mmCIF file of C-alpha atoms and ligand atoms in Angstrom:
data_model
loop_
_atom_site.group_PDB
_atom_site.id
_atom_site.type_symbol
_atom_site.label_atom_id
_atom_site.label_comp_id
_atom_site.label_asym_id
_atom_site.label_seq_id
_atom_site.Cartn_x
_atom_site.Cartn_y
_atom_site.Cartn_z
ATOM 1 C CA MET R 36 95.126 120.953 77.095
ATOM 2 C CA LYS R 37 97.835 120.761 79.615
ATOM 3 C CA VAL R 38 97.492 118.495 82.744
ATOM 4 C CA ASN R 39 99.884 118.242 85.546
ATOM 5 C CA LEU R 40 102.627 116.004 84.038
ATOM 6 C CA LEU R 41 106.379 116.230 83.968
ATOM 7 C CA TYR R 42 107.157 116.820 80.345
ATOM 8 C CA LYS R 43 110.131 115.065 79.088
ATOM 9 C CA ILE R 44 111.838 117.921 76.457
ATOM 10 C CA GLY R 45 115.369 116.623 74.607
ATOM 11 C CA ILE R 46 117.192 119.423 72.814
ATOM 12 C CA ILE R 47 119.606 118.640 70.017
ATOM 13 C CA GLY R 48 122.282 121.114 69.813
ATOM 14 C CA PHE R 49 123.509 122.997 73.048
ATOM 15 C CA GLY R 50 124.476 126.350 71.210
ATOM 16 C CA ASN R 51 123.455 129.879 71.399
ATOM 17 C CA MET R 52 119.672 129.042 71.177
ATOM 18 C CA GLY R 53 119.717 125.493 72.309
ATOM 19 C CA SER R 54 121.291 126.675 75.740
ATOM 20 C CA VAL R 55 118.725 129.411 76.320
ATOM 21 C CA ILE R 56 115.698 126.893 75.793
ATOM 22 C CA ALA R 57 117.350 124.422 78.023
ATOM 23 C CA HIS R 58 117.889 127.007 80.676
ATOM 24 C CA LYS R 59 114.509 128.601 80.857
ATOM 25 C CA LEU R 60 112.807 125.174 80.621
ATOM 26 C CA ALA R 61 114.635 123.745 83.362
ATOM 27 C CA ALA R 62 113.891 126.716 85.466
ATOM 28 C CA GLN R 63 110.662 125.752 85.295
ATOM 29 C CA ALA R 64 111.572 122.234 86.663
ATOM 30 C CA SER R 65 108.082 121.167 88.172
ATOM 31 C CA GLU R 66 107.024 121.048 84.482
ATOM 32 C CA TYR R 67 109.899 120.151 82.190
ATOM 33 C CA GLU R 68 112.474 117.589 82.507
ATOM 34 C CA VAL R 69 115.545 118.840 79.987
ATOM 35 C CA ARG R 70 117.988 116.569 78.481
ATOM 36 C CA VAL R 71 120.296 117.828 75.879
ATOM 37 C CA PHE R 72 122.500 116.085 73.072
ATOM 38 C CA GLU R 73 125.359 118.287 72.002
ATOM 39 C CA LYS R 74 128.227 116.735 69.651
ATOM 40 C CA ASP R 75 130.713 119.190 70.927
ATOM 41 C CA LYS R 76 131.486 117.691 74.306
ATOM 42 C CA SER R 77 133.105 120.920 75.410
ATOM 43 C CA LYS R 78 129.703 122.945 75.604
ATOM 44 C CA ALA R 79 128.204 120.153 77.396
ATOM 45 C CA ILE R 80 129.157 121.857 80.724
ATOM 46 C CA LYS R 81 127.256 121.214 83.808
ATOM 47 C CA ALA R 82 123.772 123.101 84.103
ATOM 48 C CA LYS R 83 121.216 123.361 86.744
ATOM 49 C CA GLY R 84 118.234 121.182 85.663
ATOM 50 C CA VAL R 85 119.952 119.955 82.605
ATOM 51 C CA SER R 86 121.027 116.448 81.896
ATOM 52 C CA PHE R 87 123.243 115.189 78.973
ATOM 53 C CA SER R 88 123.297 112.337 76.857
ATOM 54 C CA GLU R 89 126.168 110.723 75.524
ATOM 55 C CA ASP R 90 124.381 110.104 72.190
ATOM 56 C CA ILE R 91 121.238 110.695 69.904
ATOM 57 C CA SER R 92 120.010 106.945 70.879
ATOM 58 C CA ASP R 93 120.085 107.471 74.479
ATOM 59 C CA LEU R 94 118.538 110.793 74.468
ATOM 60 C CA MET R 95 115.671 109.742 72.101
ATOM 61 C CA LEU R 96 114.926 106.806 74.484
ATOM 62 C CA LYS R 97 114.288 109.295 77.317
ATOM 63 C CA VAL R 98 112.418 112.064 75.822
ATOM 64 C CA ASP R 99 108.482 112.794 74.601
ATOM 65 C CA THR R 100 109.721 115.937 72.309
ATOM 66 C CA VAL R 101 112.546 116.625 70.597
ATOM 67 C CA ILE R 102 113.744 120.430 69.852
ATOM 68 C CA LEU R 103 116.226 120.559 66.943
ATOM 69 C CA ALA R 104 118.364 123.631 67.688
ATOM 70 C CA ILE R 105 121.326 122.907 65.220
ATOM 71 C CA LYS R 106 122.154 125.198 62.076
ATOM 72 C CA PRO R 107 120.209 124.766 58.999
ATOM 73 C CA GLN R 108 123.459 123.706 57.120
ATOM 74 C CA ASP R 109 123.571 120.374 59.675
ATOM 75 C CA PHE R 110 119.870 119.716 59.699
ATOM 76 C CA ASP R 111 119.774 116.852 56.780
ATOM 77 C CA ARG R 112 122.671 114.899 58.389
ATOM 78 C CA LEU R 113 120.856 114.899 61.674
ATOM 79 C CA LEU R 114 117.345 114.140 60.209
ATOM 80 C CA LYS R 115 119.036 110.835 58.772
ATOM 81 C CA GLU R 116 120.026 109.959 61.684
ATOM 82 C CA LEU R 117 116.947 110.700 63.751
ATOM 83 C CA LYS R 118 114.878 108.507 60.932
ATOM 84 C CA GLY R 119 112.931 105.659 62.564
ATOM 85 C CA ARG R 120 113.751 107.139 66.203
ATOM 86 C CA ILE R 121 110.747 109.709 66.434
ATOM 87 C CA LEU R 122 108.009 107.224 67.002
ATOM 88 C CA ASN R 123 105.106 109.254 68.758
ATOM 89 C CA LYS R 124 107.287 112.177 69.606
ATOM 90 C CA LEU R 125 106.776 115.918 68.673
ATOM 91 C CA VAL R 126 109.472 117.360 66.620
ATOM 92 C CA ILE R 127 109.865 121.095 66.905
ATOM 93 C CA SER R 128 112.562 122.760 64.714
ATOM 94 C CA ILE R 129 113.844 126.034 65.125
ATOM 95 C CA ALA R 130 116.002 126.541 62.100
ATOM 96 C CA ALA R 131 115.881 129.340 59.859
ATOM 97 C CA GLY R 132 114.457 128.335 56.554
ATOM 98 C CA ILE R 133 113.694 124.561 57.080
ATOM 99 C CA SER R 134 110.030 123.876 56.249
ATOM 100 C CA THR R 135 108.012 121.494 58.378
ATOM 101 C CA GLU R 136 107.268 119.709 54.959
ATOM 102 C CA HIS R 137 111.070 119.259 54.498
ATOM 103 C CA VAL R 138 111.338 117.599 57.875
ATOM 104 C CA GLU R 139 108.302 115.480 56.997
ATOM 105 C CA LYS R 140 109.881 114.374 53.796
ATOM 106 C CA LEU R 141 112.883 113.123 55.652
ATOM 107 C CA LEU R 142 111.646 111.707 58.861
ATOM 108 C CA GLY R 143 108.132 110.465 57.617
ATOM 109 C CA ASN R 144 104.647 111.573 58.792
ATOM 110 C CA VAL R 145 105.843 112.797 62.303
ATOM 111 C CA ARG R 146 104.289 115.521 63.991
ATOM 112 C CA VAL R 147 106.407 119.002 63.370
ATOM 113 C CA ILE R 148 106.238 122.347 64.881
ATOM 114 C CA ARG R 149 108.381 125.084 63.218
ATOM 115 C CA ALA R 150 109.404 127.810 65.960
ATOM 116 C CA MET R 151 111.216 130.938 65.225
ATOM 117 C CA PRO R 152 112.585 132.616 68.444
ATOM 118 C CA ASN R 153 114.740 135.169 68.477
ATOM 119 C CA ILE R 154 117.828 136.048 70.764
ATOM 120 C CA ALA R 155 115.699 138.164 73.422
ATOM 121 C CA ALA R 156 114.871 134.686 74.372
ATOM 122 C CA ARG R 157 117.709 135.238 76.987
ATOM 123 C CA ILE R 158 115.700 137.540 79.047
ATOM 124 C CA ALA R 159 112.492 135.830 78.354
ATOM 125 C CA GLU R 160 111.421 138.644 75.772
ATOM 126 C CA SER R 161 111.569 136.844 72.512
ATOM 127 C CA VAL R 162 108.576 137.067 70.066
ATOM 128 C CA THR R 163 108.560 133.389 68.728
ATOM 129 C CA CYS R 164 106.350 132.805 65.930
ATOM 130 C CA LEU R 165 104.824 129.100 65.396
ATOM 131 C CA SER R 166 103.451 127.307 62.592
ATOM 132 C CA LYS R 167 102.626 123.473 62.287
ATOM 133 C CA GLY R 168 103.043 120.728 60.269
ATOM 134 C CA ASN R 169 100.930 118.328 58.264
ATOM 135 C CA PHE R 170 100.601 115.856 60.737
ATOM 136 C CA ALA R 171 100.516 118.308 64.038
ATOM 137 C CA ASN R 172 97.596 118.743 65.952
ATOM 138 C CA ASP R 173 96.187 122.045 67.637
ATOM 139 C CA ASP R 174 97.452 120.324 71.087
ATOM 140 C CA ASP R 175 100.804 120.226 69.465
ATOM 141 C CA LEU R 176 100.771 123.637 68.780
ATOM 142 C CA GLU R 177 99.352 124.887 72.165
ATOM 143 C CA PHE R 178 101.843 122.424 74.054
ATOM 144 C CA SER R 179 104.601 124.103 71.936
ATOM 145 C CA LYS R 180 103.186 127.622 72.656
ATOM 146 C CA GLU R 181 103.540 126.737 76.530
ATOM 147 C CA ILE R 182 107.316 125.843 75.699
ATOM 148 C CA PHE R 183 108.076 129.196 73.903
ATOM 149 C CA ASN R 184 106.081 131.214 76.527
ATOM 150 C CA CYS R 185 109.079 130.491 78.644
ATOM 151 C CA LEU R 186 110.921 132.562 76.267
ATOM 152 C CA GLY R 187 108.675 135.593 75.782
ATOM 153 C CA THR R 188 105.427 135.827 73.918
ATOM 154 C CA VAL R 189 104.069 133.631 71.225
ATOM 155 C CA ARG R 190 102.478 134.275 67.825
ATOM 156 C CA ASN R 191 100.966 131.808 65.489
ATOM 157 C CA ILE R 192 101.465 132.197 61.754
ATOM 158 C CA ASN R 193 101.088 130.522 58.802
ATOM 159 C CA GLU R 194 104.107 128.259 57.487
ATOM 160 C CA ASP R 195 104.279 130.308 54.471
ATOM 161 C CA MET R 196 105.123 133.553 56.489
ATOM 162 C CA MET R 197 107.890 131.754 58.308
ATOM 163 C CA ASN R 198 110.634 132.771 56.324
ATOM 164 C CA ALA R 199 109.440 136.538 56.472
ATOM 165 C CA ALA R 200 109.221 136.188 60.289
ATOM 166 C CA THR R 201 112.876 135.048 60.301
ATOM 167 C CA ALA R 202 113.812 138.005 58.220
ATOM 168 C CA ILE R 203 111.647 140.635 60.969
ATOM 169 C CA SER R 204 111.604 139.150 64.383
ATOM 170 C CA GLY R 205 114.427 136.212 64.166
ATOM 171 C CA SER R 206 117.072 138.759 62.350
ATOM 172 C CA GLY R 207 115.449 142.158 63.273
ATOM 173 C CA PRO R 208 117.626 142.599 66.532
ATOM 174 C CA GLY R 209 120.799 142.249 64.139
ATOM 175 C CA TYR R 210 119.303 145.432 62.381
ATOM 176 C CA ILE R 211 118.634 147.102 65.406
ATOM 177 C CA PHE R 212 122.109 146.710 66.989
ATOM 178 C CA TYR R 213 123.647 147.895 64.196
ATOM 179 C CA PHE R 214 121.504 151.254 63.716
ATOM 180 C CA ILE R 215 122.260 151.683 67.443
ATOM 181 C CA GLU R 216 125.596 151.122 66.629
ATOM 182 C CA ASN R 217 125.883 153.613 63.847
ATOM 183 C CA SER R 218 123.713 156.351 65.430
ATOM 184 C CA ALA R 219 125.880 156.904 68.327
ATOM 185 C CA LEU R 220 123.114 156.278 70.130
ATOM 186 C CA ASP R 221 123.628 155.835 74.326
ATOM 187 C CA PRO R 222 122.806 151.857 74.421
ATOM 188 C CA ASP R 223 121.383 152.437 78.260
ATOM 189 C CA ASN R 224 119.304 155.403 77.231
ATOM 190 C CA ILE R 225 117.869 155.256 73.694
ATOM 191 C CA PRO R 226 115.344 158.400 73.319
ATOM 192 C CA GLU R 227 112.023 157.509 72.442
ATOM 193 C CA HIS R 228 111.912 159.095 68.970
ATOM 194 C CA ALA R 229 114.853 156.558 68.066
ATOM 195 C CA ARG R 230 112.813 153.629 69.402
ATOM 196 C CA HIS R 231 109.755 154.573 67.284
ATOM 197 C CA ASP R 232 112.115 155.280 64.287
ATOM 198 C CA MET R 233 113.242 151.614 64.367
ATOM 199 C CA MET R 234 109.498 150.337 65.137
ATOM 200 C CA ARG R 235 108.316 152.245 61.929
ATOM 201 C CA ARG R 236 111.310 150.855 59.927
ATOM 202 C CA LEU R 237 110.787 147.283 61.030
ATOM 203 C CA GLU R 238 106.828 147.389 60.730
ATOM 204 C CA LYS R 239 107.186 148.723 56.988
ATOM 205 C CA ALA R 240 109.981 146.235 56.299
ATOM 206 C CA ALA R 241 107.410 143.334 57.498
ATOM 207 C CA GLU R 242 104.322 144.907 55.433
ATOM 208 C CA VAL R 243 106.946 144.725 52.551
ATOM 209 C CA LEU R 244 107.315 140.905 53.028
ATOM 210 C CA GLY R 245 103.607 140.506 53.104
ATOM 211 C CA PHE R 246 102.504 140.825 57.001
ATOM 212 C CA ASN R 247 99.056 142.527 57.532
ATOM 213 C CA THR R 248 99.213 145.590 59.436
ATOM 214 C CA GLU R 249 98.441 144.114 62.951
ATOM 215 C CA ASP R 250 101.054 141.311 62.640
ATOM 216 C CA ALA R 251 103.807 143.796 61.314
ATOM 217 C CA ALA R 252 103.001 146.291 64.190
ATOM 218 C CA PHE R 253 103.202 143.488 66.941
ATOM 219 C CA LEU R 254 106.415 141.889 65.441
ATOM 220 C CA ALA R 255 108.063 145.222 64.902
ATOM 221 C CA ALA R 256 107.049 146.651 68.462
ATOM 222 C CA ASN R 257 107.983 143.275 70.354
ATOM 223 C CA THR R 258 111.471 143.057 68.684
ATOM 224 C CA VAL R 259 112.500 146.529 68.973
ATOM 225 C CA ASN R 260 111.689 146.535 72.535
ATOM 226 C CA ALA R 261 113.122 143.294 73.348
ATOM 227 C CA SER R 262 116.481 144.214 71.932
ATOM 228 C CA ILE R 263 116.850 147.409 73.586
ATOM 229 C CA SER R 264 115.633 145.628 76.944
ATOM 230 C CA LEU R 265 118.497 143.333 76.065
ATOM 231 C CA LEU R 266 121.139 145.759 75.394
ATOM 232 C CA LYS R 267 120.305 147.324 78.608
ATOM 233 C CA SER R 268 120.016 144.308 80.550
ATOM 234 C CA THR R 269 123.519 142.943 79.611
ATOM 235 C CA LYS R 270 126.951 144.298 79.751
ATOM 236 C CA SER R 271 127.333 143.789 75.944
ATOM 237 C CA THR R 272 127.707 146.649 73.580
ATOM 238 C CA PRO R 273 125.550 146.743 70.618
ATOM 239 C CA GLU R 274 128.460 145.618 68.237
ATOM 240 C CA GLU R 275 129.067 142.475 70.422
ATOM 241 C CA LEU R 276 125.123 141.499 70.301
ATOM 242 C CA ARG R 277 125.214 141.952 66.625
ATOM 243 C CA LEU R 278 128.196 140.045 66.299
ATOM 244 C CA GLN R 279 126.497 137.432 68.668
ATOM 245 C CA VAL R 280 123.241 136.924 66.214
ATOM 246 C CA THR R 281 125.169 137.195 62.783
ATOM 247 C CA SER R 282 126.079 133.712 62.020
ATOM 248 C CA LYS R 283 128.122 132.875 59.148
ATOM 249 C CA GLY R 284 125.713 132.393 56.179
ATOM 250 C CA GLY R 285 122.719 132.969 58.227
ATOM 251 C CA THR R 286 119.806 135.260 57.365
ATOM 252 C CA THR R 287 120.893 138.343 59.823
ATOM 253 C CA GLU R 288 124.346 138.554 57.680
ATOM 254 C CA ALA R 289 122.187 138.608 54.576
ATOM 255 C CA GLY R 290 120.270 141.645 55.728
ATOM 256 C CA LEU R 291 123.226 143.535 57.474
ATOM 257 C CA GLU R 292 125.317 143.427 53.952
ATOM 258 C CA VAL R 293 122.592 145.436 52.484
ATOM 259 C CA LEU R 294 122.351 148.150 55.776
ATOM 260 C CA ARG R 295 126.206 148.479 55.238
ATOM 261 C CA LYS R 296 125.702 149.408 51.497
ATOM 262 C CA GLY R 297 123.226 152.027 52.655
ATOM 263 C CA GLY R 298 120.131 149.909 52.089
ATOM 264 C CA SER R 299 116.707 150.396 53.849
ATOM 265 C CA TRP R 300 115.190 148.198 56.276
ATOM 266 C CA GLY R 301 112.805 146.591 53.837
ATOM 267 C CA GLU R 302 115.449 145.910 51.342
ATOM 268 C CA ALA R 303 117.527 144.168 54.296
ATOM 269 C CA ALA R 304 114.673 142.255 55.169
ATOM 270 C CA GLN R 305 114.136 140.914 51.520
ATOM 271 C CA ALA R 306 117.833 139.890 51.357
ATOM 272 C CA ALA R 307 117.204 137.922 54.962
ATOM 273 C CA PHE R 308 114.025 136.462 53.560
ATOM 274 C CA LYS R 309 115.699 135.254 50.036
ATOM 275 C CA ARG R 310 118.614 133.941 52.305
ATOM 276 C CA ALA R 311 115.885 131.817 54.390
ATOM 277 C CA GLN R 312 114.892 130.606 51.133
ATOM 278 C CA ASP R 313 118.292 129.612 50.010
ATOM 279 C CA LEU R 314 119.021 127.539 53.444
ATOM 280 C CA ALA R 315 115.535 125.683 52.563
ATOM 281 C CA LYS R 316 116.845 124.943 49.144
ATOM 282 C CA ARG R 317 120.244 123.552 50.129
ATOM 283 C CA GLY R 318 118.509 120.841 52.154
HETATM 284 N N1 LIG Z 179 120.925 132.309 67.091
HETATM 285 C C1 LIG Z 179 119.745 133.135 67.230
HETATM 286 O O1 LIG Z 179 119.687 134.112 67.404
HETATM 287 C C2 LIG Z 179 118.845 132.476 66.462
HETATM 288 C C3 LIG Z 179 117.458 132.703 66.397
HETATM 289 C C4 LIG Z 179 116.269 131.959 65.652
HETATM 290 C C5 LIG Z 179 116.527 130.738 65.434
HETATM 291 N N2 LIG Z 179 117.889 130.428 65.331
HETATM 292 C C6 LIG Z 179 118.070 128.795 64.697
HETATM 293 O O2 LIG Z 179 118.427 128.094 65.588
HETATM 294 C C7 LIG Z 179 119.427 127.048 65.273
HETATM 295 C C8 LIG Z 179 120.658 127.075 66.201
HETATM 296 O O3 LIG Z 179 121.493 128.518 65.978
HETATM 297 P P1 LIG Z 179 122.618 128.603 67.095
HETATM 298 O O4 LIG Z 179 122.781 130.055 66.914
HETATM 299 O O5 LIG Z 179 121.912 128.186 68.533
HETATM 300 O O6 LIG Z 179 123.265 127.707 66.453
HETATM 301 P P2 LIG Z 179 124.843 127.244 67.124
HETATM 302 O O7 LIG Z 179 125.493 128.326 68.350
HETATM 303 O O8 LIG Z 179 125.973 126.828 66.161
HETATM 304 O O9 LIG Z 179 124.445 125.836 68.073
HETATM 305 C C9 LIG Z 179 124.327 124.641 67.547
HETATM 306 C C10 LIG Z 179 125.005 123.695 68.227
HETATM 307 O O10 LIG Z 179 124.509 122.202 67.637
HETATM 308 C C11 LIG Z 179 125.825 121.610 67.478
HETATM 309 N N3 LIG Z 179 125.626 120.405 66.602
HETATM 310 C C12 LIG Z 179 125.541 120.649 65.237
HETATM 311 N N4 LIG Z 179 125.219 119.305 64.655
HETATM 312 C C13 LIG Z 179 124.774 118.512 65.604
HETATM 313 C C14 LIG Z 179 124.182 116.938 66.011
HETATM 314 N N5 LIG Z 179 123.867 116.180 64.884
HETATM 315 N N6 LIG Z 179 123.797 116.808 67.124
HETATM 316 C C15 LIG Z 179 124.168 117.580 68.271
HETATM 317 N N7 LIG Z 179 124.832 118.723 68.163
HETATM 318 C C16 LIG Z 179 124.853 119.336 66.956
HETATM 319 C C17 LIG Z 179 126.846 122.413 66.919
HETATM 320 O O11 LIG Z 179 128.219 121.997 67.538
HETATM 321 P P3 LIG Z 179 129.210 122.604 66.483
HETATM 322 O O12 LIG Z 179 129.583 123.821 66.588
HETATM 323 O O13 LIG Z 179 130.598 121.516 66.786
HETATM 324 O O14 LIG Z 179 128.950 122.159 64.844
HETATM 325 C C18 LIG Z 179 126.325 123.463 68.123
HETATM 326 O O15 LIG Z 179 127.238 123.436 69.338
HETATM 327 C C19 LIG Z 179 119.767 127.667 63.930
HETATM 328 O O16 LIG Z 179 119.088 126.663 62.787
HETATM 329 C C20 LIG Z 179 119.114 129.045 63.739
HETATM 330 O O17 LIG Z 179 118.747 129.188 62.394
HETATM 331 C C21 LIG Z 179 118.887 130.982 65.974
#
């Protein structure tokens, strides 16, 4: 249960996602004090309501919750650096493929929440899936829900469905931008039949990965609607947005490779799911 306190949130990594989370939380200045550590100092630009720490030690001294917003490939190096500094802090990881168990293995018995938001966080329309680790409690999950509500809607799921969520709601915007790009649709005026076509494809893909019909419909509808809203509200083309969500070696890239070869959305999601599993093994 939330009481009227100022929550001190630390974010490690101020890239695509970390910066959006920082800005959205800082916009709720009466609730959150936001502090960031970013190793690339050129990115640590002035941002209203966001403070920057010079190093991890300083950040960890000043926050109660730490959000890990770096690439899965950089994760283990960071976790080794964080070991022994977590104390009683809540750790929230948004990395594709990294399980709470993996974080616990490297950090010890710490409270970990795993979150999978998507690019629509920029317009506060992300659908974020959340799951909790072995040592996190229901209050931690509730608190994390409040945080990610600043970015859109939140769905609690079992951890064993997190890689599937990554392939559907995390990478789904990539399939949607690719589809719009290649269907000669007007991004500012997507007809209803095309919207429903994309929802059906993503919903079917979600069912292929094991989501029940209700979760599949929820994730598909929210991801499609939010991606279309993002397209309308930014001046970016579908191609530009697709490029922004396609990290090298990431889950969206794996899904898009399949679509380019003429595969279905279900097959694309399976490839993204497999990439999420592979990212986990790399750790
Ligand atoms: N982008 C999306 O749409 C999306 C959606 C859902 C989840 N995610 C997850 O979010 C995470 C971040 O993705 P992103 O797209 O925001 O990545 P990004 O743009 O590459 O941002 C990560 C930032 O963290 C910095 N960094 C790396 N190691 C660090 C360290 N030890 N301490 C401080 N800063 C460090 C990186 O610097 P360098 O570039 O110099 O390495 C980079 O500026 C990933 O794990 C991804 O799976 C992303």
